[in-house]
mmCIF file of C-alpha atoms in Angstrom:
data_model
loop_
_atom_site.group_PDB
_atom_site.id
_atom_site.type_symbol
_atom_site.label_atom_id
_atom_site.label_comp_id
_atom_site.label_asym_id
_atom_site.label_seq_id
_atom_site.Cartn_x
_atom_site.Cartn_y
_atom_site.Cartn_z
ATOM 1 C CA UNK A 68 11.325 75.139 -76.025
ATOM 2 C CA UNK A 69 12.389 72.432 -78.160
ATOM 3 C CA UNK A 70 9.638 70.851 -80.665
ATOM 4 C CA UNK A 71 9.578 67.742 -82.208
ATOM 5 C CA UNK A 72 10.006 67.329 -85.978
ATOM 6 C CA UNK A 73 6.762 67.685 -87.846
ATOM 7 C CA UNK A 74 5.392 64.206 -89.015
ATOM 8 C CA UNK A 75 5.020 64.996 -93.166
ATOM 9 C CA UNK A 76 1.902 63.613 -95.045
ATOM 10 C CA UNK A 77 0.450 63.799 -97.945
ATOM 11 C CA UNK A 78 -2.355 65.150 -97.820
ATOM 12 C CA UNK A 79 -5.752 64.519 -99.766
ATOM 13 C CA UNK A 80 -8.044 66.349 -98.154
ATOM 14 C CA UNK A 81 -9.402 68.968 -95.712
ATOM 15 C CA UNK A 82 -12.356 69.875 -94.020
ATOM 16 C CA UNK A 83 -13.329 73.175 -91.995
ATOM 17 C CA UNK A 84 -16.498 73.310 -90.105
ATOM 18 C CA UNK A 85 -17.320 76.190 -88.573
ATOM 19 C CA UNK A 86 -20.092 77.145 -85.572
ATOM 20 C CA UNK A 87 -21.921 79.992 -85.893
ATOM 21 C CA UNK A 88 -21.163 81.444 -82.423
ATOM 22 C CA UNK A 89 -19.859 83.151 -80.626
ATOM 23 C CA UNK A 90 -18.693 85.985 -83.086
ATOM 24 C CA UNK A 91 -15.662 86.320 -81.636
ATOM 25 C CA UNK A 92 -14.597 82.962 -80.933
ATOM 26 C CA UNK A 93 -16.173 81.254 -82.961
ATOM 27 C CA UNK A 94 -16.010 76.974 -82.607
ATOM 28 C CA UNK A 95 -14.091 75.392 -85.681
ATOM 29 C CA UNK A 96 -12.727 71.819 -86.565
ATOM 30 C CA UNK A 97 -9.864 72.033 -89.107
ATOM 31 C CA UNK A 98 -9.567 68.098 -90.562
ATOM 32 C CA UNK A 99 -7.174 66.761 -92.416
ATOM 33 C CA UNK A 100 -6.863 63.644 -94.203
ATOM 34 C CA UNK A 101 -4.050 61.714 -95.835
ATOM 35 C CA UNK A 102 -3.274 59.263 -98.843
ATOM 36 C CA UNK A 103 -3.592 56.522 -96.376
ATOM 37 C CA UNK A 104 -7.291 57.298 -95.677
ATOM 38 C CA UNK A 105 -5.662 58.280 -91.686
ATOM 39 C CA UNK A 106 -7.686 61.734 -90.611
ATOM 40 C CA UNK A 107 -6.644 64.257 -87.864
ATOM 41 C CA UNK A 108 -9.062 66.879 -86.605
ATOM 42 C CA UNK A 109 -8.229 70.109 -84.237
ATOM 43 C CA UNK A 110 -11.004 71.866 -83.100
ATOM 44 C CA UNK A 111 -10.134 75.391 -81.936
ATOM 45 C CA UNK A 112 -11.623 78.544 -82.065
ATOM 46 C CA UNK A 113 -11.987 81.474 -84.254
ATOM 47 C CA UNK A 114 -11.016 84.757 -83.859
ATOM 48 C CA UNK A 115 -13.258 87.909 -85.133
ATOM 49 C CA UNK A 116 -12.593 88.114 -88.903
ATOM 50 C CA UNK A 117 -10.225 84.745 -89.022
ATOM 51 C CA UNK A 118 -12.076 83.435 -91.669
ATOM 52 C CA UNK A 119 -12.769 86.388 -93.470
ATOM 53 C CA UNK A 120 -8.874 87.111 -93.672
ATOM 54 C CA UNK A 121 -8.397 83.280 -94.770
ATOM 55 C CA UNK A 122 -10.815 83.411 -97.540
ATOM 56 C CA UNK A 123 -9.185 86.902 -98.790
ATOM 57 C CA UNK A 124 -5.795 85.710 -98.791
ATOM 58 C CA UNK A 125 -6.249 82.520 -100.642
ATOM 59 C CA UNK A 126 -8.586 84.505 -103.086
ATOM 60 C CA UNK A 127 -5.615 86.845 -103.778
ATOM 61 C CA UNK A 128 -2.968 83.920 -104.142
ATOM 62 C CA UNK A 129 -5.665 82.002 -106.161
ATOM 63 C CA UNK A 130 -5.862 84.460 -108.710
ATOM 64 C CA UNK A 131 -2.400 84.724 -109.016
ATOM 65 C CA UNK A 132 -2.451 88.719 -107.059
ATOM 66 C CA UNK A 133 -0.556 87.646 -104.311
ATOM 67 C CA UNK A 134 3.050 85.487 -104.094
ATOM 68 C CA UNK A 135 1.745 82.046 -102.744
ATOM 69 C CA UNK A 136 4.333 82.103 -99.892
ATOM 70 C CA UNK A 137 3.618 82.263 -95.991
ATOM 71 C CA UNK A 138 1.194 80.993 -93.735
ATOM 72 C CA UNK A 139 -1.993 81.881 -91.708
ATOM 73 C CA UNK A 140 -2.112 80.101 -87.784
ATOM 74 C CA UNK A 141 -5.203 79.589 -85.771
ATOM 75 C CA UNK A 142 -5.864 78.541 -82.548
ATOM 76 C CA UNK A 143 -5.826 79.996 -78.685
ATOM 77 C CA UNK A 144 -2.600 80.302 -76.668
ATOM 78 C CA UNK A 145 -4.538 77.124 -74.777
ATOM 79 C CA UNK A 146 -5.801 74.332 -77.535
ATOM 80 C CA UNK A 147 -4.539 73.167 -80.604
ATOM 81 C CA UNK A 148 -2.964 75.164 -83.544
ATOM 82 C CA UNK A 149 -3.691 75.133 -87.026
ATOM 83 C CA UNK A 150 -1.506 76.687 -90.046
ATOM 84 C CA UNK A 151 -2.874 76.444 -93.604
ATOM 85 C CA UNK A 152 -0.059 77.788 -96.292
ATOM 86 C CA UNK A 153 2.063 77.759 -99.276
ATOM 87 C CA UNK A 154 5.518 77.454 -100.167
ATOM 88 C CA UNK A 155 5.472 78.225 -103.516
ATOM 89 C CA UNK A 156 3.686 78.326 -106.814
ATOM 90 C CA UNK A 157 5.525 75.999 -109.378
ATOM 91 C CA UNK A 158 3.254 75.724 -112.484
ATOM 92 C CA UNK A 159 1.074 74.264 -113.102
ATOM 93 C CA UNK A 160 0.416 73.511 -108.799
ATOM 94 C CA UNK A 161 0.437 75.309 -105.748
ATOM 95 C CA UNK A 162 3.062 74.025 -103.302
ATOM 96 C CA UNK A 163 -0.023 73.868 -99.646
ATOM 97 C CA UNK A 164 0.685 72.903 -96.343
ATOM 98 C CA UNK A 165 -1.486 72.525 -93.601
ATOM 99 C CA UNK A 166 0.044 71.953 -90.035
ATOM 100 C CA UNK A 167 -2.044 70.639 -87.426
ATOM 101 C CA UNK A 168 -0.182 70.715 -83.959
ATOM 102 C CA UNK A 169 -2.065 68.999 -81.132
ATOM 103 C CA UNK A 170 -0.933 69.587 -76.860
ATOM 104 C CA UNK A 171 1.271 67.022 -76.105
ATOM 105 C CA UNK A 172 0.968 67.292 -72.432
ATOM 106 C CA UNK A 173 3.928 68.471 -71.287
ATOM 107 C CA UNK A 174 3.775 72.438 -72.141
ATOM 108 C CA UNK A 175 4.491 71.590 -75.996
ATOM 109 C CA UNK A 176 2.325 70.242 -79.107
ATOM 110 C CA UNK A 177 3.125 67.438 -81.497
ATOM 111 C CA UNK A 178 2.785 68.891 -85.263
ATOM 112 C CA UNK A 179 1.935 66.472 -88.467
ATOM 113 C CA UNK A 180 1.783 68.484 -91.704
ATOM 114 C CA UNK A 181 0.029 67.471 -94.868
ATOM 115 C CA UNK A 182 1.499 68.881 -98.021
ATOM 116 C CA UNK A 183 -0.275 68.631 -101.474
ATOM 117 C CA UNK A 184 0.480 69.840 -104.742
ATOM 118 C CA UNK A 185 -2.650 71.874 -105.675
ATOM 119 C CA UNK A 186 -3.608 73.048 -108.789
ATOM 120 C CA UNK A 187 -5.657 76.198 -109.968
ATOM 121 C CA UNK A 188 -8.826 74.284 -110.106
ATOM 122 C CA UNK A 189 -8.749 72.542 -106.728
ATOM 123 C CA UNK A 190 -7.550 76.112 -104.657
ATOM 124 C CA UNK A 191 -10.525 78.036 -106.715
ATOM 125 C CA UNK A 192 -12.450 75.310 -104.988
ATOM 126 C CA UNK A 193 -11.333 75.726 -101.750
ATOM 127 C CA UNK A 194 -11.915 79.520 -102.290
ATOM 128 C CA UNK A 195 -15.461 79.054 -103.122
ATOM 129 C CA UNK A 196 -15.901 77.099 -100.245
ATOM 130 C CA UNK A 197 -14.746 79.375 -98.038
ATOM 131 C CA UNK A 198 -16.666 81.981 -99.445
ATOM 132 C CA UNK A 199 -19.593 80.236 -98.713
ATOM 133 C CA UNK A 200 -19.138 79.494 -95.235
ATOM 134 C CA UNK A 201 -17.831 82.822 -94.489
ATOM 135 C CA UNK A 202 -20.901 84.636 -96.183
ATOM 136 C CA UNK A 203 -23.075 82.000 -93.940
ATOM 137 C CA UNK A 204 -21.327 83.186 -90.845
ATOM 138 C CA UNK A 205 -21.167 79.199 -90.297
ATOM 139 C CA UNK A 206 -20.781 75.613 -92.086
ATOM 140 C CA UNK A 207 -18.420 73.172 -93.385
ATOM 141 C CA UNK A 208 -16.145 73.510 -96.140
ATOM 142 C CA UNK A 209 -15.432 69.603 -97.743
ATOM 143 C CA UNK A 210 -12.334 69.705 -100.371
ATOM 144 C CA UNK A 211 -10.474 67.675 -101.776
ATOM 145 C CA UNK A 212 -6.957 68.189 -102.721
ATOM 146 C CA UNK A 213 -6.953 66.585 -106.310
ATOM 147 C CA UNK A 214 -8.558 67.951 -109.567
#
């Protein structure tokens, strides 16, 4: 299946909300929002331990234990998809992506990615964030890309 060329942003910032239930699925907007104040959301839903795997893998790369390359997807076979990586560390920033791919209607999904240059500060950030939702079992994560 072909797939159309990913629209590229930059982006500015992101926002994860996440329902409490159920456990394993739980409900979850990913939002993203560019430098020209344009916003994209994807709700989809959570698998069992999702976010706890997302907050331990950017904890790693954050402090530097882990390469800051590859991605993590989310989403059901049937809604929308989300990716949230890295392509690199190049000091002093992180080199983050996140994809958001949305059904286009015909079998396929139409992907715009927002890449930011993050640096130690602003991924600790997100870290902390998503510590705090994922010790909640729920809530909303609001960061912003820049330091």
């Amino acid at each position: 299946m072909n797939q159309p060329e990913a629209d590229e942003r930059v982006l500015t910032t992101l926002r994860i909300e996440v329902d409490p239930f159920p456990e394993n699925a739980r409900a979850a907007r990913f939002t993203m929002v560019d430098e020209g104040g344009e916003s994209l959301t994807a709700p989809i839903s959570l698998r069992e331990g999702e976010l706890e795997n997302l907050h331990d893998v950017f904890a790693k790369i954050a402090a530097h234990n882990s390469p800051a390359a590859g991605a993590l997807p989310f989403g059901m076979p049937d809604e929308a998809r989300v990716i949230l990586g890295f392509d690199d560390y190049v000091a002093p920033n992180f080199l983050f992506y996140c994809t958001i791919a949305l059904p286009s209607g015909d079998g396929g999904y139409q992907p715009t990615t927002g890449r930011a240059l993050v640096p130690d500060a602003a991924l600790a950030r997100l870290v902390d964030g998503l510590r705090q939702v994922k010790d909640a079992g729920q809530g909303t994560v609001d960061w912003t890309v820049a330091d």
